[in-house]
Amino acid sequence: MRILLINGPNLNALGQRDPTLYGTMTLPEIEAAVVAGGEELDTEVVCFQSNSEGAIVDYIQEQTPNAQGIIINGGALSHYGLSLRDALSDTGLPVVEVHLSNIHARESWRQRSVTGSVAKGVIAGLGWSGYMYALDYLVTEITQGSGQ
Ligand code: DQA
């Protein structure tokens, strides 16, 4: 099984961004943890980060034929990235959206996610572990079907 782990704008700066919101782990550290978690579940996790919405849309279109699920933290694109939303929807793949911070406890404009509406579910506020929970869910969903 192959799962895409996609991170959007500014998530390459994790480790330097406000640690009270985003924790202290860098993106390479988080990606390594999710890849290792995938190996334990016989799942290949392929990582991609870009600060550009178009590059993420291109990546999703290219990779969809070879993937079974998507974990995405779209960063600020989650709140307004309609072409990202459409690209995710067009895949037909199960998507889990992750936010390190609890977007519902922040500014009102952050509380809405346009990409979350095409996801199976959204995990927010659990830090980097959110990516691990997303992986666990997707592997179970894809191999067994959760019935939800
Ligand atoms: C974020 C939340 C977004 O509002 C913000 O723009 C980010 C990170 C999160 O992981 O909490 O860049 O997606």
PDB file of C-alpha atoms and ligand atoms in Angstrom:
ATOM      1  CA  MET A   1       0.000   0.000   0.000  1.00  0.00           C
ATOM      2  CA  ARG A   2       1.198   3.511  -0.789  1.00  0.00           C
ATOM      3  CA  ILE A   3       0.070   6.589   1.123  1.00  0.00           C
ATOM      4  CA  LEU A   4       0.970  10.169   0.257  1.00  0.00           C
ATOM      5  CA  LEU A   5       1.986  12.462   3.109  1.00  0.00           C
ATOM      6  CA  ILE A   6       1.606  16.027   1.860  1.00  0.00           C
ATOM      7  CA  ASN A   7       2.495  19.209   3.712  1.00  0.00           C
ATOM      8  CA  GLY A   8       1.711  22.682   2.451  1.00  0.00           C
ATOM      9  CA  PRO A   9       3.114  26.186   2.870  1.00  0.00           C
ATOM     10  CA  ASN A  10       5.397  27.034   5.781  1.00  0.00           C
ATOM     11  CA  LEU A  11       5.405  23.514   7.189  1.00  0.00           C
ATOM     12  CA  ASN A  12       8.986  23.183   5.955  1.00  0.00           C
ATOM     13  CA  ALA A  13       9.765  25.699   8.731  1.00  0.00           C
ATOM     14  CA  LEU A  14       8.514  23.492  11.564  1.00  0.00           C
ATOM     15  CA  GLY A  15      10.984  23.582  14.423  1.00  0.00           C
ATOM     16  CA  GLN A  16      11.346  27.347  13.948  1.00  0.00           C
ATOM     17  CA  ARG A  17       7.649  28.252  13.960  1.00  0.00           C
ATOM     18  CA  ASP A  18       5.890  28.981  17.261  1.00  0.00           C
ATOM     19  CA  PRO A  19       6.480  25.781  19.279  1.00  0.00           C
ATOM     20  CA  THR A  20       3.487  26.454  21.519  1.00  0.00           C
ATOM     21  CA  LEU A  21       1.302  26.014  18.428  1.00  0.00           C
ATOM     22  CA  TYR A  22       3.290  23.623  16.275  1.00  0.00           C
ATOM     23  CA  GLY A  23       5.676  21.743  18.590  1.00  0.00           C
ATOM     24  CA  THR A  24       9.432  21.421  18.280  1.00  0.00           C
ATOM     25  CA  MET A  25       9.804  18.632  15.736  1.00  0.00           C
ATOM     26  CA  THR A  26      11.074  19.509  12.279  1.00  0.00           C
ATOM     27  CA  LEU A  27       9.244  18.324   9.187  1.00  0.00           C
ATOM     28  CA  PRO A  28      11.981  15.785   8.304  1.00  0.00           C
ATOM     29  CA  GLU A  29      11.636  14.347  11.831  1.00  0.00           C
ATOM     30  CA  ILE A  30       7.866  14.069  11.504  1.00  0.00           C
ATOM     31  CA  GLU A  31       8.161  12.546   8.026  1.00  0.00           C
ATOM     32  CA  ALA A  32      10.695   9.988   9.310  1.00  0.00           C
ATOM     33  CA  ALA A  33       8.319   9.016  12.129  1.00  0.00           C
ATOM     34  CA  VAL A  34       5.391   8.521   9.747  1.00  0.00           C
ATOM     35  CA  VAL A  35       7.534   6.594   7.237  1.00  0.00           C
ATOM     36  CA  ALA A  36       8.736   4.321  10.083  1.00  0.00           C
ATOM     37  CA  GLY A  37       5.160   3.879  11.291  1.00  0.00           C
ATOM     38  CA  GLY A  38       4.190   2.928   7.758  1.00  0.00           C
ATOM     39  CA  GLU A  39       6.931   0.305   7.550  1.00  0.00           C
ATOM     40  CA  GLU A  40       5.505  -1.368  10.650  1.00  0.00           C
ATOM     41  CA  LEU A  41       2.169  -1.548   8.835  1.00  0.00           C
ATOM     42  CA  ASP A  42       3.628  -2.780   5.527  1.00  0.00           C
ATOM     43  CA  THR A  43       2.804   0.582   4.029  1.00  0.00           C
ATOM     44  CA  GLU A  44       4.982   2.859   1.950  1.00  0.00           C
ATOM     45  CA  VAL A  45       4.608   6.504   2.954  1.00  0.00           C
ATOM     46  CA  VAL A  46       5.793   8.957   0.310  1.00  0.00           C
ATOM     47  CA  CYS A  47       6.453  12.516   1.510  1.00  0.00           C
ATOM     48  CA  PHE A  48       6.048  15.817  -0.306  1.00  0.00           C
ATOM     49  CA  GLN A  49       6.089  19.427   0.842  1.00  0.00           C
ATOM     50  CA  SER A  50       5.640  22.595  -1.156  1.00  0.00           C
ATOM     51  CA  ASN A  51       4.918  26.234  -0.494  1.00  0.00           C
ATOM     52  CA  SER A  52       3.060  26.422  -3.795  1.00  0.00           C
ATOM     53  CA  GLU A  53      -0.563  25.344  -4.284  1.00  0.00           C
ATOM     54  CA  GLY A  54       0.026  24.566  -7.969  1.00  0.00           C
ATOM     55  CA  ALA A  55       2.950  22.292  -7.171  1.00  0.00           C
ATOM     56  CA  ILE A  56       0.809  20.370  -4.680  1.00  0.00           C
ATOM     57  CA  VAL A  57      -2.022  20.031  -7.222  1.00  0.00           C
ATOM     58  CA  ASP A  58       0.498  18.756  -9.817  1.00  0.00           C
ATOM     59  CA  TYR A  59       1.891  16.272  -7.305  1.00  0.00           C
ATOM     60  CA  ILE A  60      -1.553  14.948  -6.356  1.00  0.00           C
ATOM     61  CA  GLN A  61      -2.520  14.516 -10.024  1.00  0.00           C
ATOM     62  CA  GLU A  62       0.737  12.706 -10.818  1.00  0.00           C
ATOM     63  CA  GLN A  63       0.736  10.427  -7.792  1.00  0.00           C
ATOM     64  CA  THR A  64      -2.938   9.500  -7.493  1.00  0.00           C
ATOM     65  CA  PRO A  65      -2.770   6.487  -9.860  1.00  0.00           C
ATOM     66  CA  ASN A  66      -0.112   4.924  -7.619  1.00  0.00           C
ATOM     67  CA  ALA A  67      -1.586   5.742  -4.214  1.00  0.00           C
ATOM     68  CA  GLN A  68      -4.345   4.388  -1.989  1.00  0.00           C
ATOM     69  CA  GLY A  69      -4.737   7.256   0.483  1.00  0.00           C
ATOM     70  CA  ILE A  70      -3.620  10.768   1.372  1.00  0.00           C
ATOM     71  CA  ILE A  71      -2.619  12.438   4.621  1.00  0.00           C
ATOM     72  CA  ILE A  72      -2.478  16.198   4.173  1.00  0.00           C
ATOM     73  CA  ASN A  73      -1.707  19.247   6.223  1.00  0.00           C
ATOM     74  CA  GLY A  74      -2.394  22.008   3.742  1.00  0.00           C
ATOM     75  CA  GLY A  75      -1.267  24.742   6.146  1.00  0.00           C
ATOM     76  CA  ALA A  76      -3.033  28.002   5.334  1.00  0.00           C
ATOM     77  CA  LEU A  77      -4.212  26.563   1.991  1.00  0.00           C
ATOM     78  CA  SER A  78      -6.666  24.509   4.037  1.00  0.00           C
ATOM     79  CA  HIS A  79      -8.616  27.690   4.649  1.00  0.00           C
ATOM     80  CA  TYR A  80      -8.851  29.029   1.097  1.00  0.00           C
ATOM     81  CA  GLY A  81      -7.202  26.641  -1.386  1.00  0.00           C
ATOM     82  CA  LEU A  82     -10.097  25.738  -3.647  1.00  0.00           C
ATOM     83  CA  SER A  83      -7.914  24.229  -6.386  1.00  0.00           C
ATOM     84  CA  LEU A  84      -6.291  22.042  -3.728  1.00  0.00           C
ATOM     85  CA  ARG A  85      -9.749  21.088  -2.504  1.00  0.00           C
ATOM     86  CA  ASP A  86     -10.832  20.096  -6.023  1.00  0.00           C
ATOM     87  CA  ALA A  87      -7.619  18.134  -6.645  1.00  0.00           C
ATOM     88  CA  LEU A  88      -8.149  16.145  -3.447  1.00  0.00           C
ATOM     89  CA  SER A  89     -11.781  15.512  -4.307  1.00  0.00           C
ATOM     90  CA  ASP A  90     -10.901  14.409  -7.851  1.00  0.00           C
ATOM     91  CA  THR A  91      -8.585  11.669  -6.548  1.00  0.00           C
ATOM     92  CA  GLY A  92     -11.470   9.659  -5.128  1.00  0.00           C
ATOM     93  CA  LEU A  93      -8.988   8.463  -2.511  1.00  0.00           C
ATOM     94  CA  PRO A  94      -9.601   8.543   1.236  1.00  0.00           C
ATOM     95  CA  VAL A  95      -8.046  11.717   2.629  1.00  0.00           C
ATOM     96  CA  VAL A  96      -7.294  12.555   6.242  1.00  0.00           C
ATOM     97  CA  GLU A  97      -6.520  16.192   6.977  1.00  0.00           C
ATOM     98  CA  VAL A  98      -4.175  16.942   9.860  1.00  0.00           C
ATOM     99  CA  HIS A  99      -3.479  20.166  11.709  1.00  0.00           C
ATOM    100  CA  LEU A 100      -0.846  20.314  14.396  1.00  0.00           C
ATOM    101  CA  SER A 101      -2.705  23.090  16.202  1.00  0.00           C
ATOM    102  CA  ASN A 102      -6.366  23.149  17.156  1.00  0.00           C
ATOM    103  CA  ILE A 103      -7.639  25.398  14.383  1.00  0.00           C
ATOM    104  CA  HIS A 104     -11.022  25.615  16.144  1.00  0.00           C
ATOM    105  CA  ALA A 105      -9.427  27.361  19.105  1.00  0.00           C
ATOM    106  CA  ARG A 106      -7.725  29.998  16.933  1.00  0.00           C
ATOM    107  CA  GLU A 107      -8.740  32.948  14.737  1.00  0.00           C
ATOM    108  CA  SER A 108     -12.203  32.670  13.171  1.00  0.00           C
ATOM    109  CA  TRP A 109     -10.772  32.507   9.608  1.00  0.00           C
ATOM    110  CA  ARG A 110      -8.747  29.438  10.619  1.00  0.00           C
ATOM    111  CA  GLN A 111     -11.761  27.594  11.936  1.00  0.00           C
ATOM    112  CA  ARG A 112     -13.056  26.880   8.436  1.00  0.00           C
ATOM    113  CA  SER A 113     -11.278  24.329   6.250  1.00  0.00           C
ATOM    114  CA  VAL A 114     -12.302  24.141   2.593  1.00  0.00           C
ATOM    115  CA  THR A 115     -10.187  21.019   2.119  1.00  0.00           C
ATOM    116  CA  GLY A 116     -11.591  19.372   5.231  1.00  0.00           C
ATOM    117  CA  SER A 117     -14.972  19.125   3.518  1.00  0.00           C
ATOM    118  CA  VAL A 118     -13.570  16.583   1.037  1.00  0.00           C
ATOM    119  CA  ALA A 119     -11.666  14.598   3.682  1.00  0.00           C
ATOM    120  CA  LYS A 120     -12.892  11.459   5.445  1.00  0.00           C
ATOM    121  CA  GLY A 121     -11.924  13.220   8.640  1.00  0.00           C
ATOM    122  CA  VAL A 122      -9.895  16.004  10.171  1.00  0.00           C
ATOM    123  CA  ILE A 123      -7.507  15.706  13.101  1.00  0.00           C
ATOM    124  CA  ALA A 124      -6.586  19.009  14.757  1.00  0.00           C
ATOM    125  CA  GLY A 125      -4.694  19.968  17.873  1.00  0.00           C
ATOM    126  CA  LEU A 126      -2.911  16.701  18.651  1.00  0.00           C
ATOM    127  CA  GLY A 127       0.502  17.830  17.407  1.00  0.00           C
ATOM    128  CA  TRP A 128       2.623  15.526  15.267  1.00  0.00           C
ATOM    129  CA  SER A 129       0.820  12.466  16.638  1.00  0.00           C
ATOM    130  CA  GLY A 130      -2.099  13.524  14.478  1.00  0.00           C
ATOM    131  CA  TYR A 131      -0.165  12.302  11.456  1.00  0.00           C
ATOM    132  CA  MET A 132       0.342   8.912  13.136  1.00  0.00           C
ATOM    133  CA  TYR A 133      -3.366   8.591  13.954  1.00  0.00           C
ATOM    134  CA  ALA A 134      -4.172   9.511  10.371  1.00  0.00           C
ATOM    135  CA  LEU A 135      -1.841   6.798   9.085  1.00  0.00           C
ATOM    136  CA  ASP A 136      -3.328   4.227  11.416  1.00  0.00           C
ATOM    137  CA  TYR A 137      -6.846   5.130  10.338  1.00  0.00           C
ATOM    138  CA  LEU A 138      -6.070   5.067   6.616  1.00  0.00           C
ATOM    139  CA  VAL A 139      -4.320   1.697   6.736  1.00  0.00           C
ATOM    140  CA  THR A 140      -7.261   0.202   8.625  1.00  0.00           C
ATOM    141  CA  GLU A 141      -9.786   1.867   6.338  1.00  0.00           C
ATOM    142  CA  ILE A 142      -8.033   0.759   3.147  1.00  0.00           C
ATOM    143  CA  THR A 143      -7.330  -2.822   4.218  1.00  0.00           C
ATOM    144  CA  GLN A 144     -10.490  -3.622   6.160  1.00  0.00           C
ATOM    145  CA  GLY A 145     -12.948  -0.802   5.599  1.00  0.00           C
ATOM    146  CA  SER A 146     -14.082   0.996   8.706  1.00  0.00           C
ATOM    147  CA  GLY A 147     -17.738   0.909   7.732  1.00  0.00           C
ATOM    148  CA  GLN A 148     -17.841   4.712   8.047  1.00  0.00           C
TER     149      GLN A 148
HETATM  150  C1  DQA B   1      -1.752  24.470  10.452  1.00  0.00           C
HETATM  151  C2  DQA B   1      -2.833  25.488  10.802  1.00  0.00           C
HETATM  152  C3  DQA B   1      -2.952  26.545   9.707  1.00  0.00           C
HETATM  153  O1  DQA B   1      -3.947  27.494  10.056  1.00  0.00           O
HETATM  154  C4  DQA B   1      -1.638  27.269   9.521  1.00  0.00           C
HETATM  155  O2  DQA B   1      -1.747  28.187   8.455  1.00  0.00           O
HETATM  156  C5  DQA B   1      -0.500  26.357   9.335  1.00  0.00           C
HETATM  157  C6  DQA B   1      -0.428  25.136  10.144  1.00  0.00           C
HETATM  158  C7  DQA B   1      -1.530  23.442  11.573  1.00  0.00           C
HETATM  159  O3  DQA B   1      -0.890  22.438  11.319  1.00  0.00           O
HETATM  160  O4  DQA B   1      -1.942  23.697  12.718  1.00  0.00           O
HETATM  161  O5  DQA B   1       0.427  26.629   8.570  1.00  0.00           O
HETATM  162  O6  DQA B   1      -2.194  23.737   9.312  1.00  0.00           O
END
